[in-house]
XYZ file of C-alpha atoms in Angstrom:
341
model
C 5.065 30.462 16.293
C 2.008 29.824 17.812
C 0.174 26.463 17.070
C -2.929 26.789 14.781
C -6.349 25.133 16.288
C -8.183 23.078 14.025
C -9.990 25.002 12.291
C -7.800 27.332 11.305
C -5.706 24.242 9.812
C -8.498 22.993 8.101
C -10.713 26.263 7.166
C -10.325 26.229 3.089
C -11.617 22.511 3.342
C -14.694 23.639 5.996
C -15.768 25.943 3.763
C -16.177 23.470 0.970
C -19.870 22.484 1.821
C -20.070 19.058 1.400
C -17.643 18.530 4.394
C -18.164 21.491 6.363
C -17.894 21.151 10.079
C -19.872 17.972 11.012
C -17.453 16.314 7.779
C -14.627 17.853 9.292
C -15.286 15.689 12.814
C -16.090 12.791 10.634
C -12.909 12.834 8.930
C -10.826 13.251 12.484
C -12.465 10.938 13.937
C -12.108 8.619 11.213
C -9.432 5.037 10.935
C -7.396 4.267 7.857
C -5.129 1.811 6.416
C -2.631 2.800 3.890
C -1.307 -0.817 2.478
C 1.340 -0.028 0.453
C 3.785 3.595 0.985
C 5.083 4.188 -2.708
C 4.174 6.762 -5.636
C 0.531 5.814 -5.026
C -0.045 5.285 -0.872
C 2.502 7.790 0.084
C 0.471 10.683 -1.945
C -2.735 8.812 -0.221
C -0.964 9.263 3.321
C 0.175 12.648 2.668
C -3.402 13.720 1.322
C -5.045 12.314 4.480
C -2.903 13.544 6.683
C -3.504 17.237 5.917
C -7.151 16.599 5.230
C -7.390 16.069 9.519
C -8.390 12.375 8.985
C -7.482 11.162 12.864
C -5.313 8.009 11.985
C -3.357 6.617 9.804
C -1.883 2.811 9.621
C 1.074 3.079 6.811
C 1.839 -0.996 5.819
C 5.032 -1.398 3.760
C 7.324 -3.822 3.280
C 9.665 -2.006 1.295
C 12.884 0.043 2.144
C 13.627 3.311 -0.267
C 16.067 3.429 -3.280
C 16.786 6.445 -5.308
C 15.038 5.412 -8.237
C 11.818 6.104 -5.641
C 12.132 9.958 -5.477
C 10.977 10.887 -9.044
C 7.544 10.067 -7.971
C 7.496 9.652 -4.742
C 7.464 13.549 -2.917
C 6.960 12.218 0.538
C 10.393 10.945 1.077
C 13.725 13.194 0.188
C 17.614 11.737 -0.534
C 18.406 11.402 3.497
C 15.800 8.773 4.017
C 17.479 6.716 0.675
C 20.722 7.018 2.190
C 20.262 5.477 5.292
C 17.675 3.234 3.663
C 15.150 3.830 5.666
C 11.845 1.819 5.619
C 9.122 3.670 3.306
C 6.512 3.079 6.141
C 9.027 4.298 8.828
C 9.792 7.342 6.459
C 6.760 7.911 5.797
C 5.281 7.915 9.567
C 7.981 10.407 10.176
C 7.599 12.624 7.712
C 3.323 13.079 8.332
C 3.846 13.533 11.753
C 6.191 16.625 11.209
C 3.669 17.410 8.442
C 0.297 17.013 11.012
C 1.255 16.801 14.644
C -2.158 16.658 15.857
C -3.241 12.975 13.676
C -2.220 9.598 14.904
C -0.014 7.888 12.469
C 1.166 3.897 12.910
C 3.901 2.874 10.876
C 3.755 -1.251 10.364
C 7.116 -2.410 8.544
C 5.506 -5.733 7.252
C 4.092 -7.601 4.462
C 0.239 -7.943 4.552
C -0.527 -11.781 4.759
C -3.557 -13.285 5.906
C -1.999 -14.295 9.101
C -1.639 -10.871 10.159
C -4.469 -8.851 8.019
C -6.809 -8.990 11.224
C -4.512 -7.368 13.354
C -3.359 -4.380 10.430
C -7.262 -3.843 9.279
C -9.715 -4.780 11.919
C -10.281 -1.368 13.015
C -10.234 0.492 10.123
C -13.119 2.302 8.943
C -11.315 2.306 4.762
C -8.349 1.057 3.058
C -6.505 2.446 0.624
C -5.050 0.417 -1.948
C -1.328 1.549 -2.698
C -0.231 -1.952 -3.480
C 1.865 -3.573 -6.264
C 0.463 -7.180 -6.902
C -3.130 -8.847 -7.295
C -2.763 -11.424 -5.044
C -2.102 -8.572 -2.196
C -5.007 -6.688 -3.829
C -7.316 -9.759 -3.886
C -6.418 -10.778 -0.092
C -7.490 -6.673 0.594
C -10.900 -7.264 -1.507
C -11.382 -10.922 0.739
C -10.892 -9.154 3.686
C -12.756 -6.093 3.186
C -15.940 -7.936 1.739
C -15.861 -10.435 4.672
C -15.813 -7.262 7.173
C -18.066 -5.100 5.155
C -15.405 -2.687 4.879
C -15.013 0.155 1.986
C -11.591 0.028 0.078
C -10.306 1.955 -3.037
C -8.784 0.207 -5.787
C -5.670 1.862 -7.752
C -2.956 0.837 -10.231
C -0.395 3.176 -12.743
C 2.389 2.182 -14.709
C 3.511 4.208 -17.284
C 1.166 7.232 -18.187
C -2.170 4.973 -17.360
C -3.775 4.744 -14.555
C -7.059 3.769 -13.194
C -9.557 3.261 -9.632
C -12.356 2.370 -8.237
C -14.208 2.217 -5.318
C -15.180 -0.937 -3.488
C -18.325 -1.037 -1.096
C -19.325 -4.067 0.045
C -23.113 -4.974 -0.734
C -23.327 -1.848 -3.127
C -20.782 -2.475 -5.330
C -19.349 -5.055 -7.566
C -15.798 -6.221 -5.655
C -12.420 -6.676 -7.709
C -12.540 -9.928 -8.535
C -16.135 -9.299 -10.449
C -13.887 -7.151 -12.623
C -10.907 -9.290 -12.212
C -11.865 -13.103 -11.093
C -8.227 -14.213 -11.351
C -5.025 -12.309 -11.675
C -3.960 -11.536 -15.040
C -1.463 -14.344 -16.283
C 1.813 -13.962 -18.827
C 3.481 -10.575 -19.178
C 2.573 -7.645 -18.024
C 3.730 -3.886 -18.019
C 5.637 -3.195 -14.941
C 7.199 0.167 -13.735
C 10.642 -1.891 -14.597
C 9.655 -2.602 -17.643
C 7.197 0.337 -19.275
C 8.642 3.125 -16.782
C 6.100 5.200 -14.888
C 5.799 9.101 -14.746
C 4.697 10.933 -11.552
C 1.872 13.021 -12.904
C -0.149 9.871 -13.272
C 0.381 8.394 -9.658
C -0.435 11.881 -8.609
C -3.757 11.781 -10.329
C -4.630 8.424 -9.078
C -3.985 8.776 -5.253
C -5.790 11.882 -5.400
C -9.117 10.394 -7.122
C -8.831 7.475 -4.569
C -8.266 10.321 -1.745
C -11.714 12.221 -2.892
C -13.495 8.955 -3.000
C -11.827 8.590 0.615
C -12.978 11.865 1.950
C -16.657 10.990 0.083
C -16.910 7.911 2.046
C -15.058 8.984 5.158
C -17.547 12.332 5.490
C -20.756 10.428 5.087
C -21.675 10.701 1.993
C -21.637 7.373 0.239
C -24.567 8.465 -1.849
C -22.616 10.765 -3.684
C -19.648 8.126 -4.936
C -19.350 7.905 -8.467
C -19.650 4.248 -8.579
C -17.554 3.879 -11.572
C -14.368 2.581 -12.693
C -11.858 5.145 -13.811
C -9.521 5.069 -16.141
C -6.855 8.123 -16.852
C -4.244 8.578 -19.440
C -1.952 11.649 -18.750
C 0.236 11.575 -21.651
C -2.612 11.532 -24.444
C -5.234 13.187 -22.399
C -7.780 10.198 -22.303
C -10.003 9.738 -19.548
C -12.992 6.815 -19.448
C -15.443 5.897 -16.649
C -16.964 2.302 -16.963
C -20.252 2.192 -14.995
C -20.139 -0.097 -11.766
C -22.412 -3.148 -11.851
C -24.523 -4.562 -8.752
C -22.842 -7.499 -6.994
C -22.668 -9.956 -8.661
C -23.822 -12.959 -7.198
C -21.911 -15.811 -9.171
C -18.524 -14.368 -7.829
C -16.354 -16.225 -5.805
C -15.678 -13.494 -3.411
C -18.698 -10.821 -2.896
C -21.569 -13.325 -4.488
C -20.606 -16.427 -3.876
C -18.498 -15.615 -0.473
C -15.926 -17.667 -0.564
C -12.601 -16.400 0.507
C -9.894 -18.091 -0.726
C -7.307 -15.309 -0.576
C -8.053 -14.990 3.001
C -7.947 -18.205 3.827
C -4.933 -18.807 2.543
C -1.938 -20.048 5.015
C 1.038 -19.789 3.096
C 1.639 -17.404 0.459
C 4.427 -18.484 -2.360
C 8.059 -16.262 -3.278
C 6.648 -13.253 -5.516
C 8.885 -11.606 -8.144
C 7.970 -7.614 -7.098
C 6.401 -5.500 -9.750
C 8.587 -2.978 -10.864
C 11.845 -4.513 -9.772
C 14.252 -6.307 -10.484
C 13.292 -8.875 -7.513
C 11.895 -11.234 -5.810
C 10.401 -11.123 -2.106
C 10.797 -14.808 0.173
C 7.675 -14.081 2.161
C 6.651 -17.782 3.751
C 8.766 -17.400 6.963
C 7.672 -16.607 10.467
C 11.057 -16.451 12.462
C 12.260 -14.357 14.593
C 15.901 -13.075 13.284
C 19.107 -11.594 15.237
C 19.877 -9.198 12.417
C 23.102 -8.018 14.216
C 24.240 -11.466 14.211
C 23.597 -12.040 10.889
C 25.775 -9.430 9.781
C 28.092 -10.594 11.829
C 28.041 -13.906 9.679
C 27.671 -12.240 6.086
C 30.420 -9.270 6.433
C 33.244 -11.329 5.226
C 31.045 -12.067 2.255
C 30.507 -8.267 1.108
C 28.939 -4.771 2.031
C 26.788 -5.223 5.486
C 24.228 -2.692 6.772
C 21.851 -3.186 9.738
C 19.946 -1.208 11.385
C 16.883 -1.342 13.759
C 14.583 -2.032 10.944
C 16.583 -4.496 8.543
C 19.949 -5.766 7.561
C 21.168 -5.048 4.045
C 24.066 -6.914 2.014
C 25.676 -7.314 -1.005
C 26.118 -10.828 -1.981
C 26.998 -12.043 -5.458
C 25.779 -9.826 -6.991
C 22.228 -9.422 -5.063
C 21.540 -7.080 -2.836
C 19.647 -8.730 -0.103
C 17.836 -7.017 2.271
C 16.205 -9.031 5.883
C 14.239 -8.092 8.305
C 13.475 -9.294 11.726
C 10.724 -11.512 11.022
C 12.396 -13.835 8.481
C 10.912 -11.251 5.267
C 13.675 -10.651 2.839
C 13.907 -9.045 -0.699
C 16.525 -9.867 -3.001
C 17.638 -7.672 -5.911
C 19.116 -8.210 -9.019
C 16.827 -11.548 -10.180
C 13.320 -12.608 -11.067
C 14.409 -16.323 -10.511
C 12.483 -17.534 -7.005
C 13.986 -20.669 -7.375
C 17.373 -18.742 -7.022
C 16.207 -16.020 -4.648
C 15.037 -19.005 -2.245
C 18.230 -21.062 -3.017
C 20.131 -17.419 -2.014
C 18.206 -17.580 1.282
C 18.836 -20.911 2.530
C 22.953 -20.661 1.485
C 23.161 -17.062 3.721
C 19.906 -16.695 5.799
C 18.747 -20.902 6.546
C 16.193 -22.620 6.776
């Protein structure tokens, strides 16, 4: 079968007038970062990459499970199997999905050591992420570049987003000046349902293709906020800047400035990520050390092993998740006993 052009790919969407042709160039000539590849960034890749926008950077640090594919249509039981990367799945997948889009896979944790290398040429980023203090470094960074970025979170059946523009908009941390403290609802612990990640990626995608096609004037500069199970849906009106906060007023980036970033336990799971390493691993000799211990998988993207009673997963770098505790005092005893110092 013959390969369509371009605009036969993207005709329905051409026709809609606020993109139209001169959008449509916009939008493939356009950069974006996708931090984050689960129920709501791989529905934000997917989106994008049929939309025509011209590339995509996935950023994950996360490898699939099964409990992933209730939500998460982008990936399908091979890729759990062989437990596959979600930003090397992902990658994969949109480029069999849209051959003619560049799409960068980065297997990695977004820190501030290496945020100028994953975002410096983006023109948006998409906020698929898990954790504030990964949100707030994306806000820091953004702000400081006077880049856009859209803001989403769901757990359960609630969801909500917003868009962040830098000098029209108030940032996250005007909304949010420090991440919330005690308990909170977590996928783990509240459950999550796949309509409402659906309906968040895809509000964050339309403010995506607002902003990518030029028309910034047309944002709805609110804050949404969706319920799927009882129906409720409430916009909060977007203030100014505001110039007493720390990040967009006050400009002080402390999230970006940041050198070391502590364990976090990972929403949603049942673990805890040792992230203040910058090593340089030989994961097949690792397993050779840890196969006498339990179940050993390695591959070109991470080692995996079953120690226990935690499921331990490396990469290259010196990353590693461990499953099956919340306790980072144990998760970074776990890694010195089997991994080192």
């Amino acid at each position: 079968m013959t390969a369509p052009n371009d605009h036969d790919r993207y005709s329905r969407q051409i026709r809609f007038r606020e993109i139209g042709e001169e959008g449509q160039r916009r939008l493939a000539e356009a950069r974006v970062a996708v931090v984050g590849c689960g129920a709501l960034g791989s529905t934000q890749a997917e989106l994008l990459a049929r939309a025509g926008v011209g590339f995509l950077r996935l950023i994950d640090r996360d490898y699939l499970e099964w409990s992933n594919l209730q939500r998460q249509s982008l990936y399908d039981e091979k890729d759990v199997a062989e437990a596959l990367p979600k930003a090397a799945a992902a990658a994969a997948r949109l480029k069999a999905v849209n051959s003619s889009i560049k799409v960068e896979s980065a297997i990695s944790d977004l820190t501030p050591a290496n945020i100028d290398d994953l975002l410096e040429d983006v023109d948006l980023v998409m906020d698929g992420t898990d954790n504030f203090e990964t949100r707030f470094l994306i806000n820091d960074f953004a702000l400081s570049k006077g880049i856009p970025w859209i803001y989403g979170a769901a757990v359960g059946s609630y969801g909500l987003k917003m868009p962040v523009i830098p000098g029209l908009t108030c940032c996250l941390r005007c909304m949010v000046p420090e991440a919330p403290g005690g308990s909170q609802e977590t996928c783990e612990t509240a459950g999550v349902i796949a309509p409402i990640t659906a309906t968040i990626a895809s509000l964050q995608v339309a403010d995506a293709l607002i902003v990518l096609t030029g028309h910034r004037d047309q944002l709805a500069r609110k804050l949404t906020i969706v319920d799927v199970w009882t129906g409720e849906i409430a916009q909060m009106e977007q203030r100014k800047p505001n110039p007493n906060c720390q990040a967009c007023g006050k400009r002080e980036f402390v999230y970006l400035n940041g050198k070391h970033r502590a364990p976090i336990s990972l929403c949603g799971r049942c673990a805890v990520q040792i992230h203040d390493r910058d090593r340089h691993l030989d994961l097949k000799e690792l397993a050779s050390r840890l196969q006498s211990l339990g179940p050993v998988k390695v591959n070109e993207f991470a080692l995996r092993a079953q120690i226990d009673g935690i499921d331990m997963t490396v990469f290259p770098d010196g990353r590693a998740i461990l499953k099956g505790t919340t306790d980072v005092g144990m998760a970074r005893s776990l890694y010195s006993k089997y991994v080192g110092n």
